[in-house]
Coordinates of C-alpha atoms and ligand atoms in Angstrom, one line a residue:
M766 CA -33.5 11.5 -20.4
P767 CA -29.8 13.5 -20.3
V768 CA -27.6 12.3 -23.7
A769 CA -23.9 12.5 -23.1
R770 CA -21.0 11.3 -25.1
A771 CA -18.7 9.2 -23.2
A772 CA -15.6 6.5 -23.8
V773 CA -17.4 3.1 -24.0
Q774 CA -16.1 -0.2 -22.7
H775 CA -17.3 -3.5 -24.8
G776 CA -13.7 -5.6 -24.3
V777 CA -11.1 -6.5 -22.6
D778 CA -8.5 -4.9 -24.1
Q779 CA -10.2 -3.2 -26.8
P780 CA -10.0 0.1 -27.8
L781 CA -13.2 2.9 -25.9
A782 CA -15.7 3.6 -28.5
I783 CA -16.7 7.4 -28.0
E784 CA -20.7 6.9 -28.1
E785 CA -24.1 8.2 -27.1
V786 CA -25.3 7.2 -23.5
N787 CA -28.4 8.3 -21.6
V788 CA -27.9 9.4 -18.5
A789 CA -31.2 9.2 -15.8
A790 CA -32.1 12.4 -13.8
P791 CA -31.2 12.2 -10.1
I792 CA -33.0 10.8 -7.7
G793 CA -32.6 10.5 -4.0
R794 CA -29.1 11.8 -3.2
E795 CA -27.6 11.5 -6.5
V796 CA -26.3 14.4 -8.4
L797 CA -25.6 15.0 -12.0
V798 CA -22.3 17.0 -12.9
R799 CA -21.2 18.1 -15.8
T800 CA -17.4 17.1 -16.5
V801 CA -14.9 19.2 -17.1
A802 CA -12.1 17.3 -16.7
T803 CA -10.8 14.1 -16.3
G804 CA -8.0 12.6 -15.6
V805 CA -6.3 9.3 -16.8
C806 CA -5.2 6.6 -14.3
G807 CA -3.6 3.5 -13.9
S808 CA -6.8 1.9 -12.4
D809 CA -8.3 3.2 -16.0
L810 CA -5.9 1.1 -17.5
H811 CA -6.3 -2.2 -14.9
M812 CA -9.9 -2.2 -16.3
L813 CA -9.0 -1.9 -20.1
K814 CA -7.1 -4.8 -19.4
G815 CA -9.6 -6.6 -17.7
H816 CA -7.6 -7.4 -15.0
M817 CA -10.6 -5.8 -12.2
G818 CA -13.5 -8.3 -12.9
R819 CA -15.7 -5.9 -13.5
P820 CA -18.6 -6.4 -16.1
L821 CA -19.2 -5.1 -19.5
P822 CA -20.0 -2.8 -21.5
T823 CA -18.9 0.0 -18.7
I824 CA -17.9 3.5 -19.4
P825 CA -14.1 4.2 -17.1
G826 CA -13.2 7.2 -15.4
H827 CA -13.1 8.0 -12.0
E828 CA -10.4 11.3 -12.0
S829 CA -13.0 13.3 -12.4
A830 CA -14.1 17.7 -11.6
G831 CA -17.1 19.1 -13.0
V832 CA -19.6 21.0 -12.0
V833 CA -23.2 20.2 -10.8
E834 CA -25.7 20.5 -13.3
S835 CA -29.0 19.0 -11.2
V836 CA -29.7 17.1 -7.6
G837 CA -32.0 14.5 -6.4
P838 CA -34.8 15.7 -3.6
E839 CA -32.5 14.4 -0.8
V840 CA -28.9 16.3 -1.8
T841 CA -27.5 18.2 0.9
H842 CA -23.8 18.7 0.5
V843 CA -24.4 20.8 -3.3
R844 CA -26.3 22.5 -5.5
P845 CA -26.7 23.1 -9.4
G846 CA -23.8 25.4 -10.2
D847 CA -21.5 24.2 -7.5
H848 CA -18.3 23.1 -8.3
V849 CA -17.3 19.6 -7.1
V850 CA -13.9 17.3 -7.3
C851 CA -15.1 13.7 -8.0
C852 CA -13.4 10.3 -5.7
L853 CA -14.2 7.0 -5.8
S854 CA -14.2 6.3 -1.8
T855 CA -17.9 6.9 -1.3
F856 CA -18.8 6.9 2.5
C857 CA -22.5 6.5 4.1
G858 CA -20.9 8.0 7.4
G859 CA -22.8 5.7 9.8
C860 CA -20.8 1.9 9.7
E861 CA -18.4 0.9 11.8
R862 CA -15.3 2.0 9.1
C863 CA -16.8 5.4 8.7
L864 CA -17.5 6.4 12.4
S865 CA -14.1 4.9 13.2
G866 CA -12.5 7.4 10.7
Q867 CA -11.8 5.2 7.8
P868 CA -14.5 6.2 5.4
N869 CA -12.2 5.0 2.5
L870 CA -13.5 1.5 4.4
C871 CA -16.7 2.0 4.0
E872 CA -19.0 -1.3 4.6
T873 CA -22.0 0.0 2.9
R874 CA -22.3 -1.5 -0.1
D875 CA -25.8 -0.5 -1.5
L876 CA -25.4 3.3 -1.7
D877 CA -25.2 3.5 -5.3
D878 CA -28.3 0.9 -5.9
R879 CA -31.4 2.6 -7.4
P880 CA -35.0 0.7 -6.2
E881 CA -36.3 -2.1 -8.0
G882 CA -37.8 -0.7 -11.3
V883 CA -36.4 2.2 -11.5
E884 CA -33.9 3.0 -14.7
P885 CA -30.6 2.0 -14.1
R886 CA -28.1 5.5 -14.2
L887 CA -26.4 4.6 -17.4
S888 CA -27.4 3.0 -20.5
R889 CA -27.4 2.7 -24.2
E890 CA -30.0 1.5 -26.6
G891 CA -32.5 0.8 -23.5
D892 CA -29.5 -1.8 -22.5
L893 CA -27.4 -1.3 -19.3
V894 CA -24.0 0.5 -19.3
H895 CA -22.1 -0.8 -16.0
Q896 CA -20.9 2.4 -14.0
F897 CA -17.1 1.9 -12.9
A898 CA -15.4 2.8 -9.7
R899 CA -18.9 4.3 -8.6
I900 CA -18.2 7.6 -11.2
S901 CA -17.6 7.5 -15.0
G902 CA -15.8 9.7 -15.9
F903 CA -15.3 9.4 -19.5
S904 CA -18.2 11.3 -20.2
E905 CA -20.2 14.1 -20.3
L906 CA -22.0 13.7 -17.6
M907 CA -21.8 11.8 -14.5
L908 CA -23.9 10.8 -11.9
V909 CA -23.2 10.2 -8.5
H910 CA -24.1 9.7 -4.9
E911 CA -23.2 13.1 -3.3
N912 CA -21.0 11.4 -0.8
T913 CA -18.3 10.7 -4.1
V914 CA -18.2 14.6 -4.6
V915 CA -16.8 17.1 -2.4
R916 CA -17.7 20.9 -3.4
V917 CA -14.4 23.2 -4.2
P918 CA -14.0 26.6 -4.2
D919 CA -15.4 28.1 -8.0
D920 CA -12.2 29.5 -9.2
T921 CA -10.0 25.8 -8.7
P922 CA -8.5 25.1 -11.8
M923 CA -10.9 22.2 -12.8
A924 CA -7.8 20.1 -14.7
Q925 CA -6.1 19.9 -11.6
A926 CA -8.6 19.5 -9.6
A927 CA -9.6 16.2 -11.5
L928 CA -6.0 14.8 -10.3
V929 CA -6.5 15.5 -6.9
G930 CA -9.5 13.1 -6.7
C931 CA -8.2 10.0 -7.7
C932 CA -3.8 10.2 -8.2
V933 CA -2.9 13.5 -5.5
T934 CA -5.1 11.8 -2.8
T935 CA -3.6 8.4 -3.4
G936 CA -0.1 9.5 -3.2
V937 CA 0.2 11.9 -1.0
G938 CA -2.6 10.2 1.3
A939 CA -0.3 7.2 1.4
V940 CA 2.5 9.2 3.0
F941 CA 0.6 11.5 5.2
N942 CA -2.3 9.1 6.2
T943 CA -1.4 5.6 5.9
A944 CA 2.5 6.0 6.5
R945 CA 2.3 9.3 8.9
L946 CA 5.8 9.4 7.5
E947 CA 7.7 12.0 10.3
P948 CA 9.4 15.0 9.5
G949 CA 13.7 13.6 9.1
A950 CA 12.4 10.8 7.8
T951 CA 13.8 8.0 4.8
A952 CA 12.0 7.4 2.2
A953 CA 11.6 5.6 -1.5
V954 CA 9.5 5.6 -4.1
W955 CA 8.7 3.0 -7.0
G956 CA 6.7 3.8 -10.4
L957 CA 6.8 8.0 -10.7
G958 CA 3.7 8.3 -12.7
G959 CA 1.2 10.5 -11.7
V960 CA 0.5 8.5 -7.9
G961 CA 4.4 8.0 -7.5
L962 CA 4.9 11.5 -8.4
S963 CA 2.5 12.8 -5.2
A964 CA 3.5 9.6 -2.6
V965 CA 6.7 11.5 -3.9
Q966 CA 5.7 15.3 -3.2
G967 CA 3.4 14.3 -0.4
A968 CA 7.3 13.0 1.6
R969 CA 8.7 16.5 0.9
L970 CA 6.1 18.0 2.4
A971 CA 5.6 15.8 5.3
G972 CA 9.4 16.6 5.9
A973 CA 11.6 13.8 5.0
R974 CA 15.1 14.2 4.6
E975 CA 15.8 12.1 1.8
I976 CA 14.0 11.1 -1.1
I977 CA 14.4 8.4 -3.2
A978 CA 12.7 7.9 -7.0
V979 CA 13.1 4.9 -8.8
D980 CA 11.3 4.0 -12.0
I981 CA 12.9 2.3 -15.5
R982 CA 12.6 5.7 -17.3
D983 CA 15.4 8.3 -17.1
D984 CA 12.3 10.9 -18.1
K985 CA 10.2 10.2 -14.8
L986 CA 13.2 10.3 -13.1
E987 CA 14.5 13.8 -13.7
V988 CA 10.2 14.7 -13.6
A989 CA 10.3 13.3 -10.0
R990 CA 13.4 15.9 -9.0
G991 CA 11.1 18.5 -9.7
F992 CA 8.7 17.1 -7.0
G993 CA 11.6 16.8 -4.6
A994 CA 13.4 13.4 -4.8
T995 CA 17.0 13.7 -3.6
Q996 CA 18.4 11.0 -5.3
L997 CA 17.2 8.7 -8.5
V998 CA 17.6 5.3 -9.5
N999 CA 17.4 3.5 -12.7
A1000 CA 16.0 -0.2 -11.8
S1001 CA 16.7 -1.3 -15.9
R1002 CA 19.9 -0.6 -15.2
D1003 CA 21.0 -0.9 -11.5
D1004 CA 19.6 -3.3 -8.9
P1005 CA 16.8 -1.1 -6.9
V1006 CA 17.2 -2.7 -3.3
K1007 CA 21.3 -2.4 -3.9
A1008 CA 21.0 1.0 -4.6
V1009 CA 18.9 2.0 -1.9
R1010 CA 20.9 0.4 1.0
A1011 CA 23.5 2.2 -0.6
L1012 CA 22.8 5.5 -0.5
T1013 CA 20.8 4.7 3.2
G1014 CA 23.5 2.1 5.0
R1015 CA 20.5 -0.2 6.4
G1016 CA 17.5 0.8 4.5
V1017 CA 14.9 3.2 4.4
D1018 CA 12.2 4.1 6.7
Y1019 CA 9.7 4.3 4.7
A1020 CA 9.2 2.4 0.6
F1021 CA 5.9 3.1 -1.4
E1022 CA 5.3 0.7 -4.1
A1023 CA 3.1 2.8 -7.1
I1024 CA 3.0 0.7 -9.9
G1025 CA 1.2 -2.7 -8.6
L1026 CA 3.5 -5.3 -9.6
A1027 CA 4.4 -8.3 -7.0
R1028 CA 8.2 -8.0 -8.2
T1029 CA 8.5 -4.2 -6.8
T1030 CA 6.5 -4.5 -3.8
E1031 CA 8.7 -6.9 -2.6
Q1032 CA 11.3 -5.2 -4.0
A1033 CA 9.7 -1.9 -1.2
F1034 CA 9.9 -4.4 1.4
T1035 CA 13.3 -5.6 1.1
A1036 CA 14.7 -1.9 1.2
T1037 CA 13.6 -1.2 4.5
R1038 CA 15.3 -1.2 7.4
P1039 CA 14.6 -2.9 10.4
G1040 CA 11.3 -1.0 12.2
G1041 CA 10.7 0.5 8.5
S1042 CA 7.2 0.3 6.5
A1043 CA 6.8 -0.5 3.0
V1044 CA 3.5 0.8 1.1
L1045 CA 1.7 -0.9 -0.9
I1046 CA 0.0 1.4 -3.4
G1047 CA -0.6 0.4 -6.5
I1048 CA -3.5 -2.0 -7.5
I1049 CA -1.6 -5.8 -7.6
P1050 CA -4.5 -7.7 -10.3
E1051 CA -6.7 -10.7 -9.3
G1052 CA -4.6 -13.8 -8.5
V1053 CA -1.2 -12.6 -7.9
D1054 CA 0.4 -13.1 -4.3
I1055 CA 3.5 -11.3 -2.8
S1056 CA 6.4 -13.5 -1.8
V1057 CA 8.0 -12.1 1.2
S1058 CA 11.0 -13.0 3.6
G1059 CA 9.5 -14.1 7.4
R1060 CA 13.1 -13.3 8.6
Y1061 CA 12.6 -9.6 7.8
L1062 CA 9.3 -9.5 8.3
L1063 CA 10.6 -10.3 12.3
A1064 CA 12.7 -7.0 12.6
D1065 CA 9.6 -5.2 13.3
R1066 CA 9.0 -4.6 9.8
R1067 CA 5.3 -3.6 8.2
L1068 CA 3.7 -3.9 5.0
M1069 CA 1.1 -2.4 4.8
G1070 CA -1.7 -1.6 2.0
S1071 CA -3.3 2.1 1.5
S1072 CA -6.3 1.4 -0.4
M1073 CA -7.2 5.6 -1.8
G1074 CA -4.4 6.7 0.6
S1075 CA -6.5 5.8 3.2
N1076 CA -8.4 9.2 2.3
R1077 CA -11.0 11.3 4.3
F1078 CA -11.7 13.0 1.3
R1079 CA -14.2 15.9 2.6
F1080 CA -11.2 16.7 4.6
D1081 CA -8.1 15.8 2.3
I1082 CA -9.5 17.4 -0.8
P1083 CA -9.8 20.8 0.4
K1084 CA -6.5 20.7 2.5
Y1085 CA -4.4 19.9 -1.0
L1086 CA -6.3 22.5 -2.9
D1087 CA -5.2 25.0 0.1
L1088 CA -1.6 23.6 -0.3
Y1089 CA -1.6 23.7 -3.9
R1090 CA -2.3 27.5 -4.0
Q1091 CA 0.3 28.1 -1.7
G1092 CA 2.3 26.9 -4.2
R1093 CA 4.0 23.8 -1.8
L1094 CA 2.1 21.0 -3.8
L1095 CA 2.8 20.6 -7.7
L1096 CA -0.4 20.0 -9.6
D1097 CA 0.2 22.2 -12.9
E1098 CA 3.7 20.1 -13.3
L1099 CA 1.7 16.7 -13.3
I1100 CA -0.7 17.3 -16.6
S1101 CA 1.9 16.7 -19.1
H1102 CA -1.0 16.4 -21.7
R1103 CA -4.1 17.3 -22.6
A1104 CA -6.0 15.6 -24.6
P1105 CA -10.9 15.8 -26.0
L1106 CA -12.3 12.5 -24.9
E1107 CA -11.9 11.5 -28.7
G1108 CA -7.7 11.3 -27.3
V1109 CA -8.2 8.2 -24.9
N1110 CA -7.0 5.4 -26.6
E1111 CA -4.1 7.3 -27.5
A1112 CA -3.8 8.1 -24.0
F1113 CA -3.7 5.0 -22.5
E1114 CA -1.5 3.7 -25.7
A1115 CA 1.3 6.6 -24.8
M1116 CA 0.4 5.3 -20.4
E1117 CA 1.6 1.4 -21.3
A1118 CA 4.5 2.5 -22.9
G1119 CA 5.6 5.4 -19.9
E1120 CA 5.5 7.7 -21.9
R1121 CA 3.1 10.0 -20.1
T1122 CA 2.8 11.8 -16.8
R1123 CA -0.9 11.7 -16.9
T1124 CA -3.3 12.9 -19.5
V1125 CA -6.3 14.9 -18.6
L1126 CA -9.4 14.7 -20.9
T1127 CA -11.1 18.4 -21.4
F1128 CA -15.0 18.4 -22.2
G1129 CA -16.6 21.0 -23.6
Ligands
APR1752 N1 10.1 -0.7 -12.0 C1 10.0 0.7 -11.4 N2 8.9 1.3 -12.3 C2 8.6 1.2 -13.2 C3 8.6 -0.4 -13.6 C4 9.7 -1.5 -12.1 N3 10.1 -2.7 -12.8 N4 7.7 -0.6 -14.2 C5 6.9 0.6 -14.6 N5 7.3 1.3 -13.5 C6 7.1 2.8 -14.2 C7 6.3 3.4 -15.5 O1 7.5 3.9 -15.8 C8 6.0 4.6 -15.0 O2 6.6 5.8 -14.7 O3 5.6 3.1 -13.1 C9 5.2 4.1 -13.4 C10 3.8 3.8 -13.3 O4 2.8 5.1 -13.5 P1 1.4 4.8 -14.8 O5 1.6 4.1 -15.6 O6 1.2 6.6 -15.0 O7 0.3 4.7 -13.7 P2 -0.5 5.3 -12.0 O8 -1.2 5.8 -12.3 O9 0.8 6.6 -11.1 O10 -1.1 4.6 -11.2 C11 -0.2 3.9 -10.4 O11 -1.5 3.6 -8.9 O12 -3.3 3.4 -8.3 C12 -2.9 2.2 -8.8 O13 -4.0 1.2 -10.2 C13 -2.8 2.3 -10.4 O14 -1.5 0.5 -9.9 C14 -1.3 1.2 -10.3 C15 -0.7 2.4 -9.8
ZN1753 ZN1 -19.7 3.7 6.1
ZN1754 ZN1 -7.3 6.6 -9.9

């Protein structure tokens, strides 16, 4: 059985342990991928902190790109040697949501199940290790369903491609697919990590005339300017709702929340103009409610959720990579740090402190 070094989470809020794990050989529609790069995402931090209610031990990581090592007998999308980007929005292609154009909401739950009596995908010393987000990308090898990957050209830079698998698809997709922001609209984005910066540049690409970036750190705000923000609001100094109103008159057409806090979601909603839309991209921990004014909602305002940028990732990811090749979608600039697998705990600490745009772990 293939052996891989991986960062294993054994407990809530404990450092990940770098250990050897067993990764099973692919069966059915499974693909074994040699990981080249995995980004460290805010959702991995949620997992680490126990916000997701998922079983342990597990191997976090889900923003990954790599090269196909071997495939199960039923796989048709890729062959060994193909370069792929992973996306956790595994789709069956046949359920009602998939067929209605929302494969990110696929209803088929057993796509990743292995037949009874067959060894698990991931294990350590004979014990089950749970796969996280259908990917577990903090590992030298990933065993995934073929509908968790999209083939990309062999010359695609893999660290950049990895980011497209989650934060770019999530942020740009929230603008293109969920909000369908129209040219000339006004936008504001709360939170300027990998997801929020992707929403900022999605708004720029979609032709927003004003893009207000909101964060509590000046360094993040300066980075956002490079991605297309036209105005900057530091929410630790100014009330962001008042600031957005002062800049736009009655509020923005589209507000995006890319942090995952109830308070900032409420702020984003309150900063929309009548008829405007607030899009919640960040992941709100289980059990946390959002409270908005009924009177505000009445003025044709919308509060929308966006799951992984409402993606159809086999269609979206190649499109985003084309925009990158044309120099229109910035990916190099999203990568502030690169580290080996051993750097994963430091990357989480820096993320919590708000110090990094994105760390990409590189393998091999
Ligand atoms: N107001 C404004 N900005 C804030 C606030 C606040 N109250 N609190 C934190 N921020 C900023 C941080 O300074 C940081 O720049 O939000 C940003 C969050 O960025 P990351 O931690 O890098 O998170 P990211 O990976 O972009 O994910 C954001 O999207 O997919 C989800 O699970 C993910 O909920 C997370 C969110
Ligand atoms: Zn489906
Ligand atoms: Zn992610």
